[in-house]
Amino acid sequence: MTKIKNLELDYFTAERFVAQIGIVSIQSRIEEDSPLNRRWTSYSEVGDSIYTVEGYAADFGRPRGVDTDILMALETLFMCQGCPGNNTVTTTAYEIVQLVYRNTSGVLYKRLHESLLRLWRVGFMVSWGHNDPEGNLVRFANRSLSLIEAVQFWSQGKRRDSPDLAEIEAHGKLVIRFSEQLAGSIRAGYYQHLNRKLLTELEQPVARALYRILQAHRPPDGVLTCKVSHWGTRCGIIATDPRKIRRTLESAHDELRASGYLAGVEYTGRGANQEITYHYRAAGSADPHLVELLRSVGVAKPSAMQYAAEYPDRVETTVQYVKDRKGTRNKAGLAVDILLNPEKYDLPEALTTPVARAEDAKKATQQSQQAAEQAADAEFQARQAVLLALDPATQWENCCSTIRLLTKGVLAESGLTRLEALCRTGEVSAAELSRRLSASVSKAERSAFMQVFARQHTLTLIEDARRVSSG
């Protein structure tokens, strides 16, 4: 029996491995009522490895299409935030939508919501073994795998509406907690380093998803060959007919050839034995000096090699800027963010061209942020106007969750009960109270306001209830 030597089960958690086995389908659409949208088993042989993946997607369906972009954006932010020990990414829906779609159309927040739920609910059992050319028995290693453990966000919706109708708030805090395996692999440096320039140039989600899978399989000699049916499995394509697989891949192949990533794609053979061969274009090598500069501020070696090759004209100025900043805890994350988004920083002109002049880019960013804030404020004021026009009881039903959350730790339960009665009768405006609480800058400010408000309306505070019980 062929033995798997020195097999580390942690290999299964590597982010690059997640791309190799096609957990996220490159297809943009999968029929909702298809059994393969809920549970599937795929077998493939690519290179010298055999994989069997059993996927369980529960109620939201198999991850697909743009979900790859969402996952990559979250992984990038996780790295830029210093790979926090609690495995979380803290961001906003607005930031993710901008990173992925590069516009902020309202329908995109619904798509983001759906993507996050698919990535959260999917789980896998992966079996892996070496391909034995002599046909002997193969010993398989097996492990369960997940991507996201928890999703936390704010939404707006009527109290009795279906949760599906609630919209994720654009500027509310969005917190994603990766699984321990995935976060650990990124933190340890097993992150798949992709060409961000190429990703922004590729227009189709299917092309970006295929690029990620191809890069995960890229061999040293730049030539990859396998059966079309097995490659379709790796790409998460539901169809098993080689002709349908070829049609699904065609547009992505065209774009990857046009971008210069692929030198060519060849098909040989017929029927079930048909094979596909990819010819990769040679990638530019990184200057060792630039790699060492990035390493000196804590950038992991694989990342340093990638960014030194992609942004050779920015590395020296970036590293100097980071080193000049005193008290920066996450120097590596700052360096990566500067390389990817130089227009966000007040940097020498040489670093920001040809992206934009530093002053113009900074002004444009400020204007964009100001416009986003104004739009969010206008939306909030519009919602408030609608709420204030409702009858007192309906106001309470729409605002009670927010009021309960923001008065937690201040009002006793009896105080909340009396507050509800006052709001339902119209003696207190629930919408106005909710607005005032939400406008508080800090918890201390909110607590001070509620102390005064409670005295004015004879509401029992938690500290009063404790004093009575102890007396």
CSV table of C-alpha atoms in Angstrom, one decimal:
chain,number,residue,atom,x,y,z
A,1,MET,CA,0.0,0.0,0.0
A,2,THR,CA,1.3,3.4,-0.9
A,3,LYS,CA,2.0,5.5,2.2
A,4,ILE,CA,1.5,9.2,2.5
A,5,LYS,CA,4.7,10.4,4.1
A,6,ASN,CA,4.9,13.3,6.5
A,7,LEU,CA,1.3,14.2,5.9
A,8,GLU,CA,0.2,17.2,8.0
A,9,LEU,CA,-3.6,17.3,8.3
A,10,ASP,CA,-3.2,21.1,8.7
A,11,TYR,CA,-2.5,21.1,5.0
A,12,PHE,CA,-6.3,20.7,4.5
A,13,THR,CA,-6.8,24.1,6.1
A,14,ALA,CA,-4.5,26.0,3.8
A,15,GLU,CA,-6.3,28.8,1.9
A,16,ARG,CA,-4.5,27.7,-1.3
A,17,PHE,CA,-5.9,24.1,-0.8
A,18,VAL,CA,-9.4,25.6,-0.5
A,19,ALA,CA,-8.9,27.0,-4.0
A,20,GLN,CA,-7.4,23.8,-5.4
A,21,ILE,CA,-10.4,21.6,-4.6
A,22,GLY,CA,-13.0,24.0,-6.0
A,23,ILE,CA,-15.1,24.6,-2.9
A,24,VAL,CA,-16.6,27.7,-4.5
A,25,SER,CA,-18.1,26.9,-7.9
A,26,ILE,CA,-17.0,29.1,-10.8
A,27,GLN,CA,-20.6,29.0,-12.1
A,28,SER,CA,-22.5,32.2,-11.5
A,29,ARG,CA,-25.8,30.4,-11.3
A,30,ILE,CA,-26.9,27.0,-10.0
A,31,GLU,CA,-30.5,25.8,-10.2
A,32,GLU,CA,-32.0,26.3,-6.7
A,33,ASP,CA,-34.0,23.1,-6.8
A,34,SER,CA,-31.0,21.0,-8.0
A,35,PRO,CA,-30.0,18.4,-5.4
A,36,LEU,CA,-26.4,19.3,-6.2
A,37,ASN,CA,-27.0,22.8,-4.9
A,38,ARG,CA,-27.4,21.3,-1.4
A,39,ARG,CA,-25.1,18.2,-1.3
A,40,TRP,CA,-22.6,16.9,-3.7
A,41,THR,CA,-19.6,14.6,-4.0
A,42,SER,CA,-16.8,15.2,-6.4
A,43,TYR,CA,-13.8,13.1,-7.4
A,44,SER,CA,-10.8,14.4,-9.3
A,45,GLU,CA,-7.2,13.6,-10.1
A,46,VAL,CA,-5.0,16.6,-11.0
A,47,GLY,CA,-1.2,16.2,-10.9
A,48,ASP,CA,-0.2,13.5,-8.5
A,49,SER,CA,-3.1,13.9,-6.1
A,50,ILE,CA,-6.5,12.3,-5.8
A,51,TYR,CA,-9.3,14.3,-4.1
A,52,THR,CA,-12.8,13.4,-3.0
A,53,VAL,CA,-14.9,16.2,-1.6
A,54,GLU,CA,-18.3,15.8,0.0
A,55,GLY,CA,-20.0,19.2,0.3
A,56,TYR,CA,-23.0,20.1,2.5
A,57,ALA,CA,-24.6,23.5,1.7
A,58,ALA,CA,-27.8,23.5,3.8
A,59,ASP,CA,-30.5,26.0,3.0
A,60,PHE,CA,-28.6,28.7,1.1
A,61,GLY,CA,-27.0,26.6,-1.6
A,62,ARG,CA,-23.5,26.0,-2.8
A,63,PRO,CA,-21.1,28.9,-2.8
A,64,ARG,CA,-20.7,30.1,-6.4
A,65,GLY,CA,-19.5,32.9,-8.8
A,66,VAL,CA,-18.9,36.2,-7.0
A,67,ASP,CA,-18.6,34.4,-3.6
A,68,THR,CA,-15.0,33.9,-4.6
A,69,ASP,CA,-14.5,37.6,-4.8
A,70,ILE,CA,-16.2,38.1,-1.4
A,71,LEU,CA,-14.0,35.5,0.2
A,72,MET,CA,-10.8,37.0,-1.2
A,73,ALA,CA,-11.8,40.5,-0.1
A,74,LEU,CA,-12.4,39.3,3.4
A,75,GLU,CA,-9.1,37.4,3.4
A,76,THR,CA,-7.2,40.5,2.2
A,77,LEU,CA,-8.8,42.7,4.9
A,78,PHE,CA,-7.9,40.0,7.5
A,79,MET,CA,-4.2,40.3,6.5
A,80,CYS,CA,-4.3,44.1,6.3
A,81,GLN,CA,-5.8,44.1,9.9
A,82,GLY,CA,-2.9,42.1,11.2
A,83,CYS,CA,-4.6,38.7,11.3
A,84,PRO,CA,-6.3,39.3,14.7
A,85,GLY,CA,-6.1,36.5,17.2
A,86,ASN,CA,-9.9,36.2,17.5
A,87,ASN,CA,-10.0,35.3,13.8
A,88,THR,CA,-12.3,38.2,12.9
A,89,VAL,CA,-12.5,40.8,10.1
A,90,THR,CA,-14.2,44.0,11.1
A,91,THR,CA,-15.4,46.1,8.2
A,92,THR,CA,-18.6,47.4,6.7
A,93,ALA,CA,-20.8,46.2,3.9
A,94,TYR,CA,-20.0,49.4,2.0
A,95,GLU,CA,-16.3,48.6,2.1
A,96,ILE,CA,-16.8,45.0,0.8
A,97,VAL,CA,-19.1,46.1,-1.9
A,98,GLN,CA,-16.6,48.7,-3.1
A,99,LEU,CA,-13.8,46.3,-3.0
A,100,VAL,CA,-15.6,43.6,-5.0
A,101,TYR,CA,-18.0,45.5,-7.3
A,102,ARG,CA,-16.4,48.9,-7.4
A,103,ASN,CA,-19.8,50.6,-7.1
A,104,THR,CA,-22.4,50.8,-4.4
A,105,SER,CA,-25.7,50.0,-6.1
A,106,GLY,CA,-28.4,49.0,-3.6
A,107,VAL,CA,-29.0,45.6,-5.1
A,108,LEU,CA,-25.3,44.7,-4.4
A,109,TYR,CA,-26.0,44.6,-0.6
A,110,LYS,CA,-28.6,41.9,-1.1
A,111,ARG,CA,-26.1,39.9,-3.1
A,112,LEU,CA,-23.4,40.4,-0.4
A,113,HIS,CA,-25.9,39.2,2.2
A,114,GLU,CA,-26.6,36.1,0.2
A,115,SER,CA,-22.9,35.4,-0.4
A,116,LEU,CA,-22.1,35.7,3.3
A,117,LEU,CA,-24.8,33.2,4.2
A,118,ARG,CA,-23.7,30.7,1.6
A,119,LEU,CA,-20.0,30.9,2.8
A,120,TRP,CA,-21.2,30.6,6.5
A,121,ARG,CA,-23.4,27.6,6.1
A,122,VAL,CA,-21.3,25.4,3.8
A,123,GLY,CA,-19.1,22.5,5.2
A,124,PHE,CA,-17.0,19.8,3.6
A,125,MET,CA,-15.4,16.4,4.2
A,126,VAL,CA,-12.2,16.2,2.2
A,127,SER,CA,-10.3,13.0,1.4
A,128,TRP,CA,-6.8,13.3,-0.1
A,129,GLY,CA,-4.2,10.7,-1.3
A,130,HIS,CA,-1.3,10.4,-3.6
A,131,ASN,CA,-2.0,9.1,-7.1
A,132,ASP,CA,-0.2,5.7,-7.5
A,133,PRO,CA,0.7,5.2,-11.1
A,134,GLU,CA,1.0,1.4,-10.5
A,135,GLY,CA,-2.6,1.2,-9.4
A,136,ASN,CA,-2.0,0.0,-5.9
A,137,LEU,CA,-4.2,0.8,-3.0
A,138,VAL,CA,-4.0,4.4,-1.8
A,139,ARG,CA,-4.2,5.5,1.8
A,140,PHE,CA,-6.5,8.5,2.2
A,141,ALA,CA,-6.4,11.3,4.9
A,142,ASN,CA,-9.8,12.7,5.7
A,143,ARG,CA,-10.8,16.0,7.4
A,144,SER,CA,-13.8,18.2,7.8
A,145,LEU,CA,-13.5,21.8,6.7
A,146,SER,CA,-15.4,25.1,7.1
A,147,LEU,CA,-14.8,28.6,6.0
A,148,ILE,CA,-16.7,31.1,8.2
A,149,GLU,CA,-17.9,30.4,11.8
A,150,ALA,CA,-20.0,33.5,12.4
A,151,VAL,CA,-21.4,36.6,10.6
A,152,GLN,CA,-22.6,39.7,12.5
A,153,PHE,CA,-24.2,42.7,10.9
A,154,TRP,CA,-26.9,45.4,11.3
A,155,SER,CA,-30.0,45.4,9.2
A,156,GLN,CA,-33.2,47.4,8.7
A,157,GLY,CA,-36.7,45.9,8.4
A,158,LYS,CA,-40.2,45.9,9.8
A,159,ARG,CA,-40.6,43.9,13.0
A,160,ARG,CA,-42.9,41.3,11.5
A,161,ASP,CA,-41.3,41.0,8.1
A,162,SER,CA,-39.5,37.9,7.1
A,163,PRO,CA,-35.7,38.1,7.9
A,164,ASP,CA,-35.1,37.6,4.2
A,165,LEU,CA,-36.6,41.1,3.6
A,166,ALA,CA,-34.2,42.8,6.0
A,167,GLU,CA,-31.4,44.7,4.2
A,168,ILE,CA,-27.8,44.7,5.5
A,169,GLU,CA,-26.9,48.2,6.5
A,170,ALA,CA,-24.2,49.8,4.2
A,171,HIS,CA,-22.3,51.6,7.0
A,172,GLY,CA,-23.2,49.4,10.0
A,173,LYS,CA,-20.4,47.3,11.6
A,174,LEU,CA,-19.9,44.0,9.8
A,175,VAL,CA,-17.9,41.3,11.7
A,176,ILE,CA,-16.8,38.0,10.1
A,177,ARG,CA,-15.2,35.3,12.1
A,178,PHE,CA,-13.2,32.8,10.0
A,179,SER,CA,-12.9,29.1,11.0
A,180,GLU,CA,-9.9,28.4,13.1
A,181,GLN,CA,-8.4,26.4,10.3
A,182,LEU,CA,-8.7,29.0,7.6
A,183,ALA,CA,-7.6,31.9,9.9
A,184,GLY,CA,-4.6,29.9,11.1
A,185,SER,CA,-3.5,29.0,7.6
A,186,ILE,CA,-3.5,32.7,6.5
A,187,ARG,CA,-1.7,33.7,9.7
A,188,ALA,CA,0.9,31.1,9.1
A,189,GLY,CA,1.6,32.3,5.6
A,190,TYR,CA,-0.2,29.6,3.6
A,191,TYR,CA,-2.2,32.3,1.8
A,192,GLN,CA,-2.6,32.2,-1.9
A,193,HIS,CA,-1.0,35.4,-3.2
A,194,LEU,CA,-2.9,36.6,-6.3
A,195,ASN,CA,-2.1,39.4,-8.7
A,196,ARG,CA,-4.4,42.2,-7.6
A,197,LYS,CA,-3.8,44.2,-10.9
A,198,LEU,CA,-5.0,41.2,-12.9
A,199,LEU,CA,-8.0,40.7,-10.6
A,200,THR,CA,-9.1,44.3,-11.2
A,201,GLU,CA,-8.7,43.9,-15.0
A,202,LEU,CA,-10.7,40.7,-15.2
A,203,GLU,CA,-14.3,41.7,-15.8
A,204,GLN,CA,-16.2,38.4,-15.4
A,205,PRO,CA,-16.6,36.7,-12.0
A,206,VAL,CA,-16.1,33.3,-13.7
A,207,ALA,CA,-12.7,34.5,-15.0
A,208,ARG,CA,-11.6,35.7,-11.6
A,209,ALA,CA,-12.7,32.4,-10.0
A,210,LEU,CA,-10.9,30.3,-12.7
A,211,TYR,CA,-7.8,32.4,-12.2
A,212,ARG,CA,-7.8,31.6,-8.5
A,213,ILE,CA,-8.1,27.9,-9.2
A,214,LEU,CA,-5.4,27.9,-11.9
A,215,GLN,CA,-3.0,29.8,-9.7
A,216,ALA,CA,-3.5,27.3,-6.9
A,217,HIS,CA,-2.5,24.5,-9.3
A,218,ARG,CA,0.3,26.3,-11.1
A,219,PRO,CA,3.2,23.8,-11.6
A,220,PRO,CA,6.8,24.9,-11.8
A,221,ASP,CA,7.1,24.2,-15.5
A,222,GLY,CA,4.0,26.2,-16.3
A,223,VAL,CA,2.1,23.3,-18.0
A,224,LEU,CA,-1.0,21.7,-16.4
A,225,THR,CA,-2.8,18.7,-17.9
A,226,CYS,CA,-5.7,16.7,-16.6
A,227,LYS,CA,-9.0,15.1,-17.8
A,228,VAL,CA,-11.7,17.7,-18.7
A,229,SER,CA,-14.2,15.9,-16.4
A,230,HIS,CA,-11.8,16.1,-13.4
A,231,TRP,CA,-11.0,19.8,-14.1
A,232,GLY,CA,-14.7,20.5,-14.3
A,233,THR,CA,-15.1,19.0,-10.8
A,234,ARG,CA,-12.3,21.1,-9.5
A,235,CYS,CA,-14.0,24.2,-10.9
A,236,GLY,CA,-17.3,23.2,-9.2
A,237,ILE,CA,-19.1,22.8,-12.5
A,238,ILE,CA,-22.3,20.8,-12.1
A,239,ALA,CA,-22.3,19.4,-15.6
A,240,THR,CA,-20.3,16.2,-16.3
A,241,ASP,CA,-20.4,16.2,-20.1
A,242,PRO,CA,-17.0,17.5,-21.4
A,243,ARG,CA,-18.8,19.6,-24.0
A,244,LYS,CA,-20.8,21.5,-21.4
A,245,ILE,CA,-17.7,22.0,-19.3
A,246,ARG,CA,-15.8,23.4,-22.2
A,247,ARG,CA,-18.7,25.9,-22.9
A,248,THR,CA,-18.7,27.0,-19.3
A,249,LEU,CA,-15.0,27.7,-19.3
A,250,GLU,CA,-14.8,29.2,-22.8
A,251,SER,CA,-15.4,32.9,-21.9
A,252,ALA,CA,-13.0,32.7,-18.9
A,253,HIS,CA,-10.3,31.2,-21.1
A,254,ASP,CA,-10.7,34.0,-23.7
A,255,GLU,CA,-10.3,36.7,-21.0
A,256,LEU,CA,-7.3,35.0,-19.3
A,257,ARG,CA,-5.6,34.6,-22.7
A,258,ALA,CA,-6.3,38.3,-23.5
A,259,SER,CA,-5.0,39.4,-20.2
A,260,GLY,CA,-1.7,37.6,-20.8
A,261,TYR,CA,-2.1,35.2,-17.9
A,262,LEU,CA,-2.5,32.1,-20.1
A,263,ALA,CA,-0.4,31.5,-23.2
A,264,GLY,CA,-2.8,28.9,-24.5
A,265,VAL,CA,-5.4,26.2,-23.8
A,266,GLU,CA,-5.5,22.9,-25.7
A,267,TYR,CA,-7.9,20.0,-25.8
A,268,THR,CA,-6.9,16.5,-26.8
A,269,GLY,CA,-8.8,13.2,-27.1
A,270,ARG,CA,-12.5,12.6,-27.2
A,271,GLY,CA,-15.4,11.7,-24.9
A,272,ALA,CA,-14.8,10.8,-21.3
A,273,ASN,CA,-11.0,10.6,-21.8
A,274,GLN,CA,-10.7,14.1,-23.2
A,275,GLU,CA,-7.9,16.1,-21.6
A,276,ILE,CA,-7.3,19.8,-21.2
A,277,THR,CA,-3.8,21.4,-21.1
A,278,TYR,CA,-3.1,24.9,-19.8
A,279,HIS,CA,0.1,26.8,-20.8
A,280,TYR,CA,0.9,29.6,-18.3
A,281,ARG,CA,2.8,32.6,-19.3
A,282,ALA,CA,6.1,33.1,-17.4
A,283,ALA,CA,5.6,35.3,-14.4
A,284,GLY,CA,8.0,38.2,-13.6
A,285,SER,CA,10.5,37.5,-10.8
A,286,ALA,CA,10.9,39.7,-7.8
A,287,ASP,CA,14.1,41.7,-6.9
A,288,PRO,CA,15.6,40.0,-3.8
A,289,HIS,CA,16.5,43.4,-2.4
A,290,LEU,CA,12.9,44.6,-2.6
A,291,VAL,CA,11.7,41.3,-1.0
A,292,GLU,CA,14.1,41.8,1.9
A,293,LEU,CA,12.9,45.3,2.4
A,294,LEU,CA,9.3,44.1,2.7
A,295,ARG,CA,10.4,41.3,5.0
A,296,SER,CA,12.1,44.0,7.3
A,297,VAL,CA,8.6,45.4,8.2
A,298,GLY,CA,7.1,42.0,8.8
A,299,VAL,CA,5.5,41.1,5.5
A,300,ALA,CA,5.5,37.3,5.1
A,301,LYS,CA,7.9,36.0,2.5
A,302,PRO,CA,5.3,34.7,-0.1
A,303,SER,CA,3.5,38.1,0.1
A,304,ALA,CA,6.8,40.0,-0.1
A,305,MET,CA,7.8,38.1,-3.3
A,306,GLN,CA,4.4,38.8,-4.9
A,307,TYR,CA,4.2,42.5,-4.0
A,308,ALA,CA,7.9,43.1,-4.9
A,309,ALA,CA,7.2,41.6,-8.4
A,310,GLU,CA,3.9,43.5,-8.9
A,311,TYR,CA,4.9,47.0,-7.4
A,312,PRO,CA,8.7,47.3,-7.7
A,313,ASP,CA,8.5,51.1,-8.1
A,314,ARG,CA,6.5,51.4,-4.8
A,315,VAL,CA,8.4,49.1,-2.4
A,316,GLU,CA,11.2,51.4,-1.2
A,317,THR,CA,9.0,54.4,-0.6
A,318,THR,CA,6.4,52.3,1.1
A,319,VAL,CA,8.9,50.7,3.5
A,320,GLN,CA,10.5,54.0,4.3
A,321,TYR,CA,7.0,55.5,5.0
A,322,VAL,CA,6.2,52.6,7.3
A,323,LYS,CA,9.4,52.8,9.2
A,324,ASP,CA,9.0,56.6,9.7
A,325,ARG,CA,5.6,56.1,11.3
A,326,LYS,CA,6.0,55.8,15.0
A,327,GLY,CA,3.8,53.6,17.2
A,328,THR,CA,2.5,51.5,14.2
A,329,ARG,CA,1.6,48.1,15.6
A,330,ASN,CA,0.8,46.3,12.4
A,331,LYS,CA,3.6,47.5,10.1
A,332,ALA,CA,3.1,44.6,7.6
A,333,GLY,CA,-0.6,45.3,7.2
A,334,LEU,CA,0.1,49.0,6.7
A,335,ALA,CA,2.7,48.2,4.0
A,336,VAL,CA,0.4,45.9,2.1
A,337,ASP,CA,-2.4,48.5,2.3
A,338,ILE,CA,-0.1,51.2,0.9
A,339,LEU,CA,1.0,49.0,-1.9
A,340,LEU,CA,-2.6,48.2,-2.9
A,341,ASN,CA,-4.2,51.6,-2.2
A,342,PRO,CA,-1.5,54.3,-2.4
A,343,GLU,CA,-4.1,57.0,-3.1
A,344,LYS,CA,-5.3,56.7,0.6
A,345,TYR,CA,-2.0,58.1,1.9
A,346,ASP,CA,-0.1,61.3,1.7
A,347,LEU,CA,2.9,59.9,-0.1
A,348,PRO,CA,5.6,61.2,-2.4
A,349,GLU,CA,4.4,61.7,-6.0
A,350,ALA,CA,6.7,59.0,-7.4
A,351,LEU,CA,4.8,56.3,-5.4
A,352,THR,CA,1.3,57.3,-6.5
A,353,THR,CA,1.8,57.8,-10.2
A,354,PRO,CA,0.5,56.5,-12.6
A,355,VAL,CA,-2.4,55.8,-10.2
A,356,ALA,CA,-3.1,59.4,-9.4
A,357,ARG,CA,-1.4,62.5,-8.1
A,358,ALA,CA,-1.3,62.3,-4.3
A,359,GLU,CA,-3.1,65.5,-3.7
A,360,ASP,CA,-5.9,64.8,-6.2
A,361,ALA,CA,-6.3,61.2,-5.1
A,362,LYS,CA,-6.6,62.3,-1.5
A,363,LYS,CA,-9.1,65.0,-2.3
A,364,ALA,CA,-11.1,62.4,-4.4
A,365,THR,CA,-11.1,60.0,-1.5
A,366,GLN,CA,-12.3,62.7,0.9
A,367,GLN,CA,-15.0,63.7,-1.5
A,368,SER,CA,-16.1,60.1,-1.9
A,369,GLN,CA,-16.2,59.5,1.9
A,370,GLN,CA,-18.1,62.8,2.4
A,371,ALA,CA,-20.7,61.8,-0.3
A,372,ALA,CA,-21.1,58.4,1.2
A,373,GLU,CA,-21.7,60.0,4.7
A,374,GLN,CA,-24.2,62.5,3.3
A,375,ALA,CA,-26.0,59.7,1.5
A,376,ALA,CA,-26.1,57.6,4.6
A,377,ASP,CA,-27.3,60.6,6.6
A,378,ALA,CA,-30.0,61.4,4.1
A,379,GLU,CA,-31.2,57.8,4.1
A,380,PHE,CA,-31.3,57.9,7.9
A,381,GLN,CA,-33.3,61.1,8.0
A,382,ALA,CA,-35.7,59.7,5.5
A,383,ARG,CA,-36.3,56.6,7.6
A,384,GLN,CA,-36.8,58.8,10.7
A,385,ALA,CA,-39.4,60.9,8.9
A,386,VAL,CA,-41.3,57.7,8.0
A,387,LEU,CA,-41.1,56.4,11.6
A,388,LEU,CA,-42.2,59.8,13.1
A,389,ALA,CA,-45.3,59.7,10.9
A,390,LEU,CA,-46.4,56.3,12.3
A,391,ASP,CA,-48.8,55.9,15.2
A,392,PRO,CA,-47.2,55.5,18.7
A,393,ALA,CA,-47.7,51.7,18.9
A,394,THR,CA,-46.2,51.1,15.5
A,395,GLN,CA,-43.3,53.4,16.3
A,396,TRP,CA,-42.5,51.2,19.3
A,397,GLU,CA,-42.7,48.0,17.4
A,398,ASN,CA,-40.2,49.3,14.8
A,399,CYS,CA,-37.8,50.8,17.3
A,400,CYS,CA,-38.0,48.6,20.4
A,401,SER,CA,-35.1,46.3,19.4
A,402,THR,CA,-32.8,49.3,19.0
A,403,ILE,CA,-34.0,50.9,22.3
A,404,ARG,CA,-33.6,47.7,24.2
A,405,LEU,CA,-30.1,47.2,22.8
A,406,LEU,CA,-28.9,50.7,23.5
A,407,THR,CA,-30.4,50.9,27.0
A,408,LYS,CA,-29.0,47.5,28.1
A,409,GLY,CA,-27.2,47.8,31.4
A,410,VAL,CA,-28.9,51.1,32.3
A,411,LEU,CA,-32.7,50.4,32.6
A,412,ALA,CA,-34.1,47.7,34.8
A,413,GLU,CA,-36.7,45.4,33.3
A,414,SER,CA,-39.5,47.2,35.1
A,415,GLY,CA,-38.1,50.4,33.7
A,416,LEU,CA,-38.3,49.0,30.1
A,417,THR,CA,-41.9,47.8,30.8
A,418,ARG,CA,-42.9,51.3,31.8
A,419,LEU,CA,-41.1,52.8,28.9
A,420,GLU,CA,-43.0,50.6,26.5
A,421,ALA,CA,-46.3,51.8,28.0
A,422,LEU,CA,-45.3,55.4,27.7
A,423,CYS,CA,-44.3,54.9,24.0
A,424,ARG,CA,-47.4,53.0,23.1
A,425,THR,CA,-49.6,55.8,24.5
A,426,GLY,CA,-47.6,58.5,22.8
A,427,GLU,CA,-46.3,60.2,25.9
A,428,VAL,CA,-42.8,59.4,24.7
A,429,SER,CA,-41.9,59.2,21.0
A,430,ALA,CA,-40.1,55.9,20.4
A,431,ALA,CA,-38.7,57.1,17.0
A,432,GLU,CA,-37.2,60.2,18.6
A,433,LEU,CA,-35.8,58.3,21.6
A,434,SER,CA,-34.2,55.8,19.2
A,435,ARG,CA,-32.7,58.6,17.1
A,436,ARG,CA,-31.3,60.3,20.2
A,437,LEU,CA,-29.7,57.1,21.6
A,438,SER,CA,-28.2,56.2,18.2
A,439,ALA,CA,-26.7,59.7,17.9
A,440,SER,CA,-24.7,59.3,21.1
A,441,VAL,CA,-21.0,59.1,20.3
A,442,SER,CA,-20.1,56.9,23.2
A,443,LYS,CA,-21.6,54.4,25.7
A,444,ALA,CA,-20.8,56.9,28.5
A,445,GLU,CA,-22.7,59.7,26.7
A,446,ARG,CA,-25.7,57.4,26.1
A,447,SER,CA,-25.7,56.2,29.8
A,448,ALA,CA,-25.6,59.9,31.0
A,449,PHE,CA,-28.5,60.8,28.8
A,450,MET,CA,-30.6,57.8,30.0
A,451,GLN,CA,-29.9,58.6,33.6
A,452,VAL,CA,-31.5,62.1,33.1
A,453,PHE,CA,-34.3,60.7,30.9
A,454,ALA,CA,-35.2,58.0,33.4
A,455,ARG,CA,-35.5,60.5,36.2
A,456,GLN,CA,-37.8,62.7,34.1
A,457,HIS,CA,-40.1,59.8,33.3
A,458,THR,CA,-39.9,57.8,36.5
A,459,LEU,CA,-38.2,54.8,34.9
A,460,THR,CA,-36.4,52.3,37.2
A,461,LEU,CA,-32.7,52.1,36.6
A,462,ILE,CA,-30.7,48.9,37.3
A,463,GLU,CA,-28.7,50.7,40.0
A,464,ASP,CA,-32.0,51.7,41.7
A,465,ALA,CA,-33.3,48.1,41.5
A,466,ARG,CA,-30.1,46.8,43.1
A,467,ARG,CA,-30.3,49.4,45.9
A,468,VAL,CA,-33.8,48.4,46.7
A,469,SER,CA,-33.1,44.6,46.7
A,470,SER,CA,-30.0,45.1,48.9
A,471,GLY,CA,-31.8,47.3,51.3
